[in-house]
Coordinates of C-alpha atoms and ligand atoms in Angstrom, one line a residue:
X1 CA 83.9 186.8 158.2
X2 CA 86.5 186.8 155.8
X3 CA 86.3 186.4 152.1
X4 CA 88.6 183.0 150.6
X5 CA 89.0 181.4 147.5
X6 CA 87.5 177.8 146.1
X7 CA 91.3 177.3 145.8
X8 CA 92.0 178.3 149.5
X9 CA 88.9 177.0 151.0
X10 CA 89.5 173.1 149.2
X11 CA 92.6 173.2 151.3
X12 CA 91.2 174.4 154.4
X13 CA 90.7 171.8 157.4
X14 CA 87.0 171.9 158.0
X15 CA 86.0 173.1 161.8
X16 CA 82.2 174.4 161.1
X17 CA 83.8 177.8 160.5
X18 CA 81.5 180.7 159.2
X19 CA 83.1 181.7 155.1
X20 CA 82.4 183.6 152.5
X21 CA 82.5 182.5 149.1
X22 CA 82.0 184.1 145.6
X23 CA 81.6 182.4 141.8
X24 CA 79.8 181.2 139.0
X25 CA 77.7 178.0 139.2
X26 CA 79.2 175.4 138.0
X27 CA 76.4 173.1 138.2
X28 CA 73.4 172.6 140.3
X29 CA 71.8 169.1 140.9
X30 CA 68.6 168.2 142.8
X31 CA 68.0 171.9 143.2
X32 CA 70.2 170.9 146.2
X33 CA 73.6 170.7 144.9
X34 CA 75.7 173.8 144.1
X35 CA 79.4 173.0 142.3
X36 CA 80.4 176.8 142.5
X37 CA 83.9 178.1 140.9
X38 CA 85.8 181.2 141.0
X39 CA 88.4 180.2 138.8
X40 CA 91.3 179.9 141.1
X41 CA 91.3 176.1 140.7
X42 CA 90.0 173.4 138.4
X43 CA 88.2 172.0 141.3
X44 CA 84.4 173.0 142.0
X45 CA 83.3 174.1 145.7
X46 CA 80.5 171.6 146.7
X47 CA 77.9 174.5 148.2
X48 CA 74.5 172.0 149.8
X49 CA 71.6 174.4 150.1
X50 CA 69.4 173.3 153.2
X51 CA 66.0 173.7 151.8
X52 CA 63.7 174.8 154.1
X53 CA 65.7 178.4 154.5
X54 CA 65.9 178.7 151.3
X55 CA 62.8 181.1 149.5
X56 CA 61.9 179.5 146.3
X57 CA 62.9 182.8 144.1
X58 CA 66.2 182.6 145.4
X59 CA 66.2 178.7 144.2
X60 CA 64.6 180.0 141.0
X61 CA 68.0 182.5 140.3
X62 CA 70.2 179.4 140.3
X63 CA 71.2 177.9 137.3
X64 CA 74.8 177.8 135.0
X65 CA 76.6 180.7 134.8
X66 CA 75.0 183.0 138.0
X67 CA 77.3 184.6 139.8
X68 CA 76.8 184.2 143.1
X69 CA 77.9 185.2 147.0
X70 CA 77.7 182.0 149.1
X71 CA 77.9 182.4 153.2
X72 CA 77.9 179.3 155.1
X73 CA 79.9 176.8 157.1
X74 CA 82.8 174.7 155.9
X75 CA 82.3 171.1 157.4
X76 CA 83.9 168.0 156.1
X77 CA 82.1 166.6 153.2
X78 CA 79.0 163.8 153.6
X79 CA 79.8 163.0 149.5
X80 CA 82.2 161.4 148.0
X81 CA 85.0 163.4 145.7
X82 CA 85.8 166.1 148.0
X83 CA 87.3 166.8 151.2
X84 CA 85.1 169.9 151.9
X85 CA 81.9 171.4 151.4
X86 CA 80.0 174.6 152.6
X87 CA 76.6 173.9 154.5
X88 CA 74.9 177.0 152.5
X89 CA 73.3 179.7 154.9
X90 CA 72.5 182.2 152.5
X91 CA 72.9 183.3 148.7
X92 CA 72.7 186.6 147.1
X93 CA 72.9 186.7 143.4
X94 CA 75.4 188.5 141.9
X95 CA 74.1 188.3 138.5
X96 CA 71.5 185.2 137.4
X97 CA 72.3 183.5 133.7
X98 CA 69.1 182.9 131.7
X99 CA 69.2 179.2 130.7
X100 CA 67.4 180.1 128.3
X101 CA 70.0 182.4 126.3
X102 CA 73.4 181.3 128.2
X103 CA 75.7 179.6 125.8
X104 CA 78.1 178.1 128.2
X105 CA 76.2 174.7 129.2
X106 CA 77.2 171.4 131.5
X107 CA 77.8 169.7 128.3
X108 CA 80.6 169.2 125.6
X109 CA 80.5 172.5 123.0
X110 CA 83.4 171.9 120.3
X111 CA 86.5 174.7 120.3
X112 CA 85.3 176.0 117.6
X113 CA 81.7 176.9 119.0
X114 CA 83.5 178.2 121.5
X115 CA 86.1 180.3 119.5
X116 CA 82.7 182.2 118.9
X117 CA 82.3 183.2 122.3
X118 CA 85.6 183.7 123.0
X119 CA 84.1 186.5 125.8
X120 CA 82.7 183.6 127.6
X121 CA 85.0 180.6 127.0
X122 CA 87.0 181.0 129.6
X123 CA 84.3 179.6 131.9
X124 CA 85.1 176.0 130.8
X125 CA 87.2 173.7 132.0
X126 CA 89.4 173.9 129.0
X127 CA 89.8 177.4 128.7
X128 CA 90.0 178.2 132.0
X129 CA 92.8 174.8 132.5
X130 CA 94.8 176.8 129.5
X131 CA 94.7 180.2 130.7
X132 CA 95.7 179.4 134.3
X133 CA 99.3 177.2 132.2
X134 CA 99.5 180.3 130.4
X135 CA 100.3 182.8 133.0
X136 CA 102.3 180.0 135.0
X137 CA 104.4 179.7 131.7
X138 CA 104.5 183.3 131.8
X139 CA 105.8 183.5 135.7
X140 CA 108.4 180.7 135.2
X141 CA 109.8 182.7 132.0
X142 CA 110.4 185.7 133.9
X143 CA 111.2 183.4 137.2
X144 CA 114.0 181.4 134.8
X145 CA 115.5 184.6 133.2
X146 CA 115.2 186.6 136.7
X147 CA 117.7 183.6 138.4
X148 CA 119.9 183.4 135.1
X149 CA 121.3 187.0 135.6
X150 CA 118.8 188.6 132.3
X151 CA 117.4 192.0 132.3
X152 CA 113.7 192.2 131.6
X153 CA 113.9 194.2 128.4
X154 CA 110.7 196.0 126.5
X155 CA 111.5 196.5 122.9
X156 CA 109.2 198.9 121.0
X157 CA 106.0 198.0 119.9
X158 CA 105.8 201.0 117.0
X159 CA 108.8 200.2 114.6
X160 CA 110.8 202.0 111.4
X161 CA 112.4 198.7 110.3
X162 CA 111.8 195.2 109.1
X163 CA 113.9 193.0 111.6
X164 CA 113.0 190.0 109.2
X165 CA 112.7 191.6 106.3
X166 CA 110.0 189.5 105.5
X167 CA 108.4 192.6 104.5
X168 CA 104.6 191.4 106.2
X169 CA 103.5 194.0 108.9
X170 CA 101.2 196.3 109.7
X171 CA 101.2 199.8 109.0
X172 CA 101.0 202.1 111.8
X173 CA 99.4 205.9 110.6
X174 CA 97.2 208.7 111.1
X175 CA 97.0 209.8 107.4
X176 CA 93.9 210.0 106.1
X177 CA 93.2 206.4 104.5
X178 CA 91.0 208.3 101.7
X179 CA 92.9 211.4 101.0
X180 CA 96.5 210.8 102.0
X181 CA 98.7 213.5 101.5
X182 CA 100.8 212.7 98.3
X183 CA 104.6 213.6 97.2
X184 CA 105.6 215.7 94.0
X185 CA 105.5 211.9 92.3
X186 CA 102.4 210.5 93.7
X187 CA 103.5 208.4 96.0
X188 CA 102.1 208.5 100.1
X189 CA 103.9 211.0 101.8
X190 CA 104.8 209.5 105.0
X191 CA 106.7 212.8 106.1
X192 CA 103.7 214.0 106.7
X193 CA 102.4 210.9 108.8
X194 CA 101.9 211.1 112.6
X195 CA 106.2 209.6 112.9
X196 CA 107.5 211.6 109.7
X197 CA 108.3 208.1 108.4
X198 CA 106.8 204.7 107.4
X199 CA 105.9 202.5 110.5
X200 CA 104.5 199.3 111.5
X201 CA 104.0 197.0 114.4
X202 CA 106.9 195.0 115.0
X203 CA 107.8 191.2 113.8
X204 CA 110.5 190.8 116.7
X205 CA 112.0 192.7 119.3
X206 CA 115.4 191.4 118.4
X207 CA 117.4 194.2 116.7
X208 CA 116.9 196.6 119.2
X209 CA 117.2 194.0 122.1
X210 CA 120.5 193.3 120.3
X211 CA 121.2 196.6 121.0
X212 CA 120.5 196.1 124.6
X213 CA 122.5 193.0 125.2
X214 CA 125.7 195.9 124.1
X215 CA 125.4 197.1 127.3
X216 CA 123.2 194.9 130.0
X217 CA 125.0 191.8 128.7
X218 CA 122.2 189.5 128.7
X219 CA 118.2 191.1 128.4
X220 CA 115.4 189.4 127.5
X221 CA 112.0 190.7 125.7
X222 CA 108.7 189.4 126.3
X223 CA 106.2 190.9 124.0
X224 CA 103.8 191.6 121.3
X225 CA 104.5 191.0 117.6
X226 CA 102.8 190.7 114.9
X227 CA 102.8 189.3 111.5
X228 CA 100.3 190.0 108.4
X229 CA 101.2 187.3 107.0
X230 CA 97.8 184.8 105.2
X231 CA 99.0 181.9 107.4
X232 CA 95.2 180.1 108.0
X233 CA 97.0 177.4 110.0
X234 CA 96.5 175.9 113.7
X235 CA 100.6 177.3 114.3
X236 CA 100.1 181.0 113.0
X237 CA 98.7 184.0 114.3
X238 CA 98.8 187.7 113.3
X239 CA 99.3 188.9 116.8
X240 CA 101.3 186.6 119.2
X241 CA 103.5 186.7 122.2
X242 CA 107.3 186.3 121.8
X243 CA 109.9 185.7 124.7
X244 CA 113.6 187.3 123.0
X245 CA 116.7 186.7 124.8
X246 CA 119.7 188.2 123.3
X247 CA 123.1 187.6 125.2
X248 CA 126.3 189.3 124.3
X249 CA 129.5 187.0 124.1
X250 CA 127.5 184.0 124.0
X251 CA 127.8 182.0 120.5
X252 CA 125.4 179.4 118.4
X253 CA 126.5 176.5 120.9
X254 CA 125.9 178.5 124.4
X255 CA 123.2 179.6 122.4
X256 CA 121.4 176.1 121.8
X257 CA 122.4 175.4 124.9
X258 CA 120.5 178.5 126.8
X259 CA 117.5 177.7 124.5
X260 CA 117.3 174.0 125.7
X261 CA 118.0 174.7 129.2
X262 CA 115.4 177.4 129.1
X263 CA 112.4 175.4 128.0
X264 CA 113.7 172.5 129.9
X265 CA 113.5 174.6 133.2
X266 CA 109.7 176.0 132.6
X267 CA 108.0 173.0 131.6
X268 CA 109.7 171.2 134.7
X269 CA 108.1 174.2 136.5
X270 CA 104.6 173.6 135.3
X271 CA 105.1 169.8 136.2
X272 CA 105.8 170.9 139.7
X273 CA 103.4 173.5 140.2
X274 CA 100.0 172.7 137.7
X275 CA 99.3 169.7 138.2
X276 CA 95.7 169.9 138.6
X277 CA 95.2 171.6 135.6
X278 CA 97.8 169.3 133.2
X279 CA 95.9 166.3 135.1
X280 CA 92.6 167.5 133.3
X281 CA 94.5 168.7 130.0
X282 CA 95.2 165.1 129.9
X283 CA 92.4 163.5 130.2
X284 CA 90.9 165.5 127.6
X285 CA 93.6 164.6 124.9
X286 CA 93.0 160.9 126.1
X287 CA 89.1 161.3 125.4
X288 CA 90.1 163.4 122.1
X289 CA 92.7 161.1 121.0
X290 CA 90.1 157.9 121.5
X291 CA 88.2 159.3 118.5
X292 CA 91.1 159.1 116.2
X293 CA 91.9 156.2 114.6
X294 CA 95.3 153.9 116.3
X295 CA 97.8 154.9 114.3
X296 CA 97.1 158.5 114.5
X297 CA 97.3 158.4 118.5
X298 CA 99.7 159.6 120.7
X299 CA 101.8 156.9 122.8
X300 CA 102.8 159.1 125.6
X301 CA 100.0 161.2 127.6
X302 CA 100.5 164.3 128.0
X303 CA 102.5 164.4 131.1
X304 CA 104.8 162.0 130.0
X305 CA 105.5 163.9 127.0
X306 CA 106.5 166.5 129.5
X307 CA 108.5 164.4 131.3
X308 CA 110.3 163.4 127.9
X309 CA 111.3 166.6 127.0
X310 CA 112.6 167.2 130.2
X311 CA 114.8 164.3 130.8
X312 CA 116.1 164.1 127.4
X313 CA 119.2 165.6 125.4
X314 CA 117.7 167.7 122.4
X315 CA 119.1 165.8 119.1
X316 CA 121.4 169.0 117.4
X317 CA 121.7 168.1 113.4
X318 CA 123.0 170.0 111.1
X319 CA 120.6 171.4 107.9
X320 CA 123.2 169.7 105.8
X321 CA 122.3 166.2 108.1
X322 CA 119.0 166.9 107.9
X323 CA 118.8 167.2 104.3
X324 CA 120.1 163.9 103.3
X325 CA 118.0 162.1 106.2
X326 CA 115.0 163.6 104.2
X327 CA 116.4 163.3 100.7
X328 CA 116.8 159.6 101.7
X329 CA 113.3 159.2 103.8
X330 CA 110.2 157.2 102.7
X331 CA 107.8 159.7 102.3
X332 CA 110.3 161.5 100.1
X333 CA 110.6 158.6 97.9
X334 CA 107.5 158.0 97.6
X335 CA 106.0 161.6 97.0
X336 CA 104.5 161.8 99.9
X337 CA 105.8 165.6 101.1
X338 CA 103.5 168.0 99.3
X339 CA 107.1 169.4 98.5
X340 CA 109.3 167.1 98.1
X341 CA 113.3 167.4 99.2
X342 CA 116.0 167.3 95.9
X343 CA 118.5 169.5 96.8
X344 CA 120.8 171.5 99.2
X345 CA 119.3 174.8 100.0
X346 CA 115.5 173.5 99.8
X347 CA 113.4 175.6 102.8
X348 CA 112.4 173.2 105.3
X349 CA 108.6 173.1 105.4
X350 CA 106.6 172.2 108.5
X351 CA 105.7 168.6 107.3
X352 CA 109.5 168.1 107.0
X353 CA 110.2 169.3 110.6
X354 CA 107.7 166.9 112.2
X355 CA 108.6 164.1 109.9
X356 CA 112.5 164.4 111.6
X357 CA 111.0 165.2 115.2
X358 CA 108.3 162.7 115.1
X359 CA 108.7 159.9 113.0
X360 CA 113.2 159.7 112.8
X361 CA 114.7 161.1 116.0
X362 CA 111.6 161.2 118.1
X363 CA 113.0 163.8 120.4
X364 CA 113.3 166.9 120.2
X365 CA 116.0 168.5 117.4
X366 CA 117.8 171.3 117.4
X367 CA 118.4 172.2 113.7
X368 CA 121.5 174.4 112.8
X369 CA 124.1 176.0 109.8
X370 CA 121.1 176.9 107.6
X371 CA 121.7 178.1 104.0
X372 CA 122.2 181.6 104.2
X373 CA 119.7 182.4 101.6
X374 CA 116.7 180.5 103.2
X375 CA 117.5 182.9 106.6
X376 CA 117.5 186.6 107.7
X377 CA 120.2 188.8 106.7
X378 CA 121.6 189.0 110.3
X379 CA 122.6 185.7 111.0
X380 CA 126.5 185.5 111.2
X381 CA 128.1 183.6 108.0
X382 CA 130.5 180.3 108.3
X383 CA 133.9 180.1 106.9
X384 CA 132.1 177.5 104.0
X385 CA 130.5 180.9 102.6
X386 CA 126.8 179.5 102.2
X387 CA 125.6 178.9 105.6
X388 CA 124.6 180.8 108.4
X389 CA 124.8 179.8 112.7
X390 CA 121.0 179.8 112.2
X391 CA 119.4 177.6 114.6
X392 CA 115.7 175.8 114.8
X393 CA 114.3 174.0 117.6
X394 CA 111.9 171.7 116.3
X395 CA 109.1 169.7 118.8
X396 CA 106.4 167.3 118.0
X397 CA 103.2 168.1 117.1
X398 CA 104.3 171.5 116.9
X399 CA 107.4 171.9 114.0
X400 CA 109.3 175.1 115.0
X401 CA 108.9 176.5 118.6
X402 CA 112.2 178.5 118.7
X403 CA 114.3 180.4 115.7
X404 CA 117.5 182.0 116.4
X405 CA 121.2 182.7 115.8
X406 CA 124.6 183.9 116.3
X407 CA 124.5 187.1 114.9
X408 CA 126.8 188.9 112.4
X409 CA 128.7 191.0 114.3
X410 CA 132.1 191.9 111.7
X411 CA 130.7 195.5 109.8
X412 CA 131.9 194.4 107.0
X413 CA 130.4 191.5 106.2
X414 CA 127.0 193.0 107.4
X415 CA 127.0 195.9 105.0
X416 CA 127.2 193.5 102.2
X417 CA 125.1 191.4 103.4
X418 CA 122.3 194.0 103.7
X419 CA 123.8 195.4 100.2
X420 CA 122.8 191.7 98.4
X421 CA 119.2 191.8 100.3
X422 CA 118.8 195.9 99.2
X423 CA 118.7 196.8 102.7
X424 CA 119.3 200.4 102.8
X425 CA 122.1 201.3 105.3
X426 CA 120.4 204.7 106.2
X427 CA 117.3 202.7 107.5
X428 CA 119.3 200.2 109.8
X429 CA 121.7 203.3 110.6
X430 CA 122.0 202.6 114.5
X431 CA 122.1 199.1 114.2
X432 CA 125.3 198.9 112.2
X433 CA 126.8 201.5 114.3
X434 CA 126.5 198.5 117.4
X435 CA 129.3 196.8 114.8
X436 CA 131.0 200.0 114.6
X437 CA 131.5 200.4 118.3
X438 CA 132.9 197.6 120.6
X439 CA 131.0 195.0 118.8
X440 CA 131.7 191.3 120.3
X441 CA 130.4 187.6 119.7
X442 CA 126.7 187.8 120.6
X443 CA 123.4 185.1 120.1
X444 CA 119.8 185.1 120.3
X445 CA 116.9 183.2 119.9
X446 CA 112.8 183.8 119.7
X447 CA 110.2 181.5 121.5
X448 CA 106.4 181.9 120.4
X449 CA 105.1 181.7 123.5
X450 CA 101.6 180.7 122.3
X451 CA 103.5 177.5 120.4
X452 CA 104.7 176.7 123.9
X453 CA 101.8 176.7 125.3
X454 CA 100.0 174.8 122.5
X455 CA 102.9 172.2 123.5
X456 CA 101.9 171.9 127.0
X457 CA 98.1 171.9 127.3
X458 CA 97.9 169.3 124.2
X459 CA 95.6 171.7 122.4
X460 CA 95.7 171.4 118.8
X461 CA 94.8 174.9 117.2
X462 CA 96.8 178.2 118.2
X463 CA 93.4 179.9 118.6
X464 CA 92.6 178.2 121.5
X465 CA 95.6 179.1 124.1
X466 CA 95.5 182.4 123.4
X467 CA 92.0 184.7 125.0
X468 CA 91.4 186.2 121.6
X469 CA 93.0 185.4 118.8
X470 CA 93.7 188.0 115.8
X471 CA 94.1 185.7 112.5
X472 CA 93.6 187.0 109.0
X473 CA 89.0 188.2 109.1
X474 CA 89.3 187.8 112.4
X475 CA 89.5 190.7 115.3
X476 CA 86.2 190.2 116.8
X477 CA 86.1 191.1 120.7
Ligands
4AD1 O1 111.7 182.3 113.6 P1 111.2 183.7 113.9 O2 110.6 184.5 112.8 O3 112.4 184.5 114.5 C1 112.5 185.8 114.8 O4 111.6 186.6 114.8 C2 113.8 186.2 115.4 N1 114.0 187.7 115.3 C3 114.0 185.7 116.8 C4 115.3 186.0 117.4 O5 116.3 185.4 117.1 N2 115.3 186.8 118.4 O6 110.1 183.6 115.1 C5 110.5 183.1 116.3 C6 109.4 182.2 116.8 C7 109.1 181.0 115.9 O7 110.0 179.9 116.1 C8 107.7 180.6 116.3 O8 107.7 179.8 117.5 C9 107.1 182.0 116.7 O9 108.1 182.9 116.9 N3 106.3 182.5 115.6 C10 104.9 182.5 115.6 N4 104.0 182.1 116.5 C11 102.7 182.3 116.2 N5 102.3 182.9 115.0 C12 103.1 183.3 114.1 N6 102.7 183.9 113.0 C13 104.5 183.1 114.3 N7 105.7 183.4 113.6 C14 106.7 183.1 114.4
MG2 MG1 111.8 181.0 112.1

């Protein structure tokens, strides 16, 4: 008898045929009723216990959350909302969850109850809806880059520089916390540390990716990072996923459009091939967005917004654009922002991104030519002197899902660059000597993989599409 998943079994032609089926109990009505998972679907496996087999401890073992090995027949299904269902023969219990103590009931439990049990979560519908997106968004990323001529790329995960230079990471040592060993002047002595320098896990893959794409041409890295940043919001975590292509001879404009053509390509993928799951994501927003009040609710569901993105052109506006479209907008004028726009240069914060992707173009936008000083130090500079080929895609509900740029690739202008920002050469050594030898026109961008998922489940907080979350007090599990 051989051994098949819910998934496999729902799409099986029912003939009476002898199966074998293990999972979790969904539900169980009438003491008759099994709806048994195993999370390869969204779907449930109707299992109908015939009775007078059945010994009444067995029956007892049955509630939410056993685990269970089901043998029985596959017939077609007496009920309504399914095709199939197994005529149950026999049941051994894996493992039987006391109702008494078992978190995880048929009923609605709020995210952030079940951020709690984060072990656990992924028994729901939600979490186990999210999870499945998350590793298709995972295959189509490598699928896409795979077909695009990119080499899967893995940048280190232990670094020596800053490739922000935003200066928030975290320190990587084996010194004694307590008693560190200590230089002629006091200070740490990181010679001494397990590296013989000062390290931390990285913020981005990028510089040494960069180096990469100086000889593969086009690589990609799809990785860890991590930022120390205090960011308590539903868009910031400390330890998130990030996908890095860096392409050489590409510049900012095959750069946007690689970046929009990218995330184009995987949503359509998860419209072709999840649809099960998005169906469900998107009944859920529609129940969530019912308690909000009109104004505040979505017009599109969730699918359509995924068609939208899809079938339409990215808007590309300049910084300079988009500051006099803010400068000149009604919250603006009315002190609305909690920082209001006066002048060229401001930083663009998050309310102002989603009041240009959600309120004026209502599209997606593809920001570019930032102010050099609001952007990293390797960002290639424009003939005008101030600005940089710095580019932000923006998307609703979300603010800024991709950040990338042409990079400076003249020597010259990077050593002073680096000189302005007190970057010491000697740290960033190798990655000037990329300028030094046969350096050419290249681009990049970064995609936070967990803001592209928040995107396409609908979920609202960055906890909950990732299986556990690291935020600042936070590294239970
Ligand atoms: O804009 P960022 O900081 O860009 C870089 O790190 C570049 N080195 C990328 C490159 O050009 N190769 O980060 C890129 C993206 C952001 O647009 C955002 O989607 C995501 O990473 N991101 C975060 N996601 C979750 N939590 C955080 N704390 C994030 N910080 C950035
Ligand atoms: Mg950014």
């Amino acid at each position: 008898m051989s051994q098949f998943s819910v998934k496999e079994l729902l799409g099986t032609e029912p003939a009476s045929q002898q199966v074998v089926i293990n999972g979790w109990v969904k539900a169980f009505r009438s003491n008759r009723f099994i709806a048994l998972n195993d999370g390869s679907t969204i779907n449930n496996l109707q299992c109908v216990v015939d009775y007078e087999n059945f010994d009444e401890e067995i029956i007892k073992e049955i509630s939410v959350g056993a685990a269970l090995k089901v043998t029985g027949s596959l017939v077609e299904s007496q009920g309504k909302g399914q095709k199939v269902e197994i005529l149950v023969g026999a049941v051994e219990i894996h493992g039987a969850a006391d109702p008494e103590t078992y978190p995880i009931q048929p009923k609605k439990h709020s995210l952030e109850f079940l951020r709690e049990k984060a072990h656990l979560r992924v028994r729901t519908n939600t979490f186990s809806a999210v999870m499945r997106l998350r590793s298709a968004l995972a295959f189509a990323i490598h699928d896409y880059f795979n077909k695009n001529g990119f080499y899967y790329m893995h940048a280190p995960i232990v670094t020596g520089s800053d490739a922000e230079g935003a200066g928030e990471m975290f320190r990587v040592t084996t010194l004694d916390a307590k008693n560190p060993p200590l230089t002629e002047e006091g200070d740490v002595n990181y010679k001494k540390d397990f590296f013989g320098k000062e390290t931390n896990l990285t913020v981005s893959g990028q510089l040494e990716a960069e180096a990469y794409a100086m000889g593969l041409g086009k690589v990609y890295t799809f990785g860890p990072t991590f930022r120390a940043e205090n960011s308590n919001t539903s868009r910031h975590l400390a330890e998130f996923w990030m996908i890095e292509p860096e392409m050489a001879f590409y510049d900012l404009d095959m750069n946007m459009d690689l970046a929009e053509d990218f995330i184009k390509s995987v949503i359509q993928y998860v419209l072709e091939n999840c649809d099960d799951d998005l169906e469900f994501l998107e009944k859920r927003l529609l129940d969530e967005e019912k308690t909000k009040p009109q104004a505040e609710r979505s017009e599109l569901s969730l699918k359509d917004k995924l068609r939208f993105v899809v079938d339409n052109n990215f808007k590309r506006v300049s910084y300079t654009e988009a500051i006099d479209i803010l400068r000149n907008s009604k919250p603006n004028k009315k002190k609305k922002f909690e920082y209001p726009i006066d002048e060229w240069g401001a930083d663009l914060q998050s309310e102002h991104e989603r009041f240009l992707v959600e309120k004026h173009f209502k599209c997606p936008v593809i920001l570019f030519d930032y102010p050099a000083k609001i952007k990293a130090f390797y960002m290639r500079l424009n003939e005008d002197g101030k600005t940089v080929r710095a580019m932000d895609v923006l998307f609703p509900g979300i603010g800024e899902i991709v950040g990338g740029s042409q990079r400076e690739e003249r020597l010259e202008v990077l050593k002073e660059k680096m000189e302005q920002l007190h970057i010491e050469e000697e740290e960033l050594w190798w990655y000037l000597d990329l300028r030094k030898f046969g350096t050419a026109v290249h681009s990049g961008f970064g995609l936070g993989f967990e803001r592209l998922v928040l995107f396409v489940t609908g979920m609202g907080n960055i906890r909950d599409v990732i299986p556990f979350p690291r935020t600042p007090q936070n590294a239970e599990f």
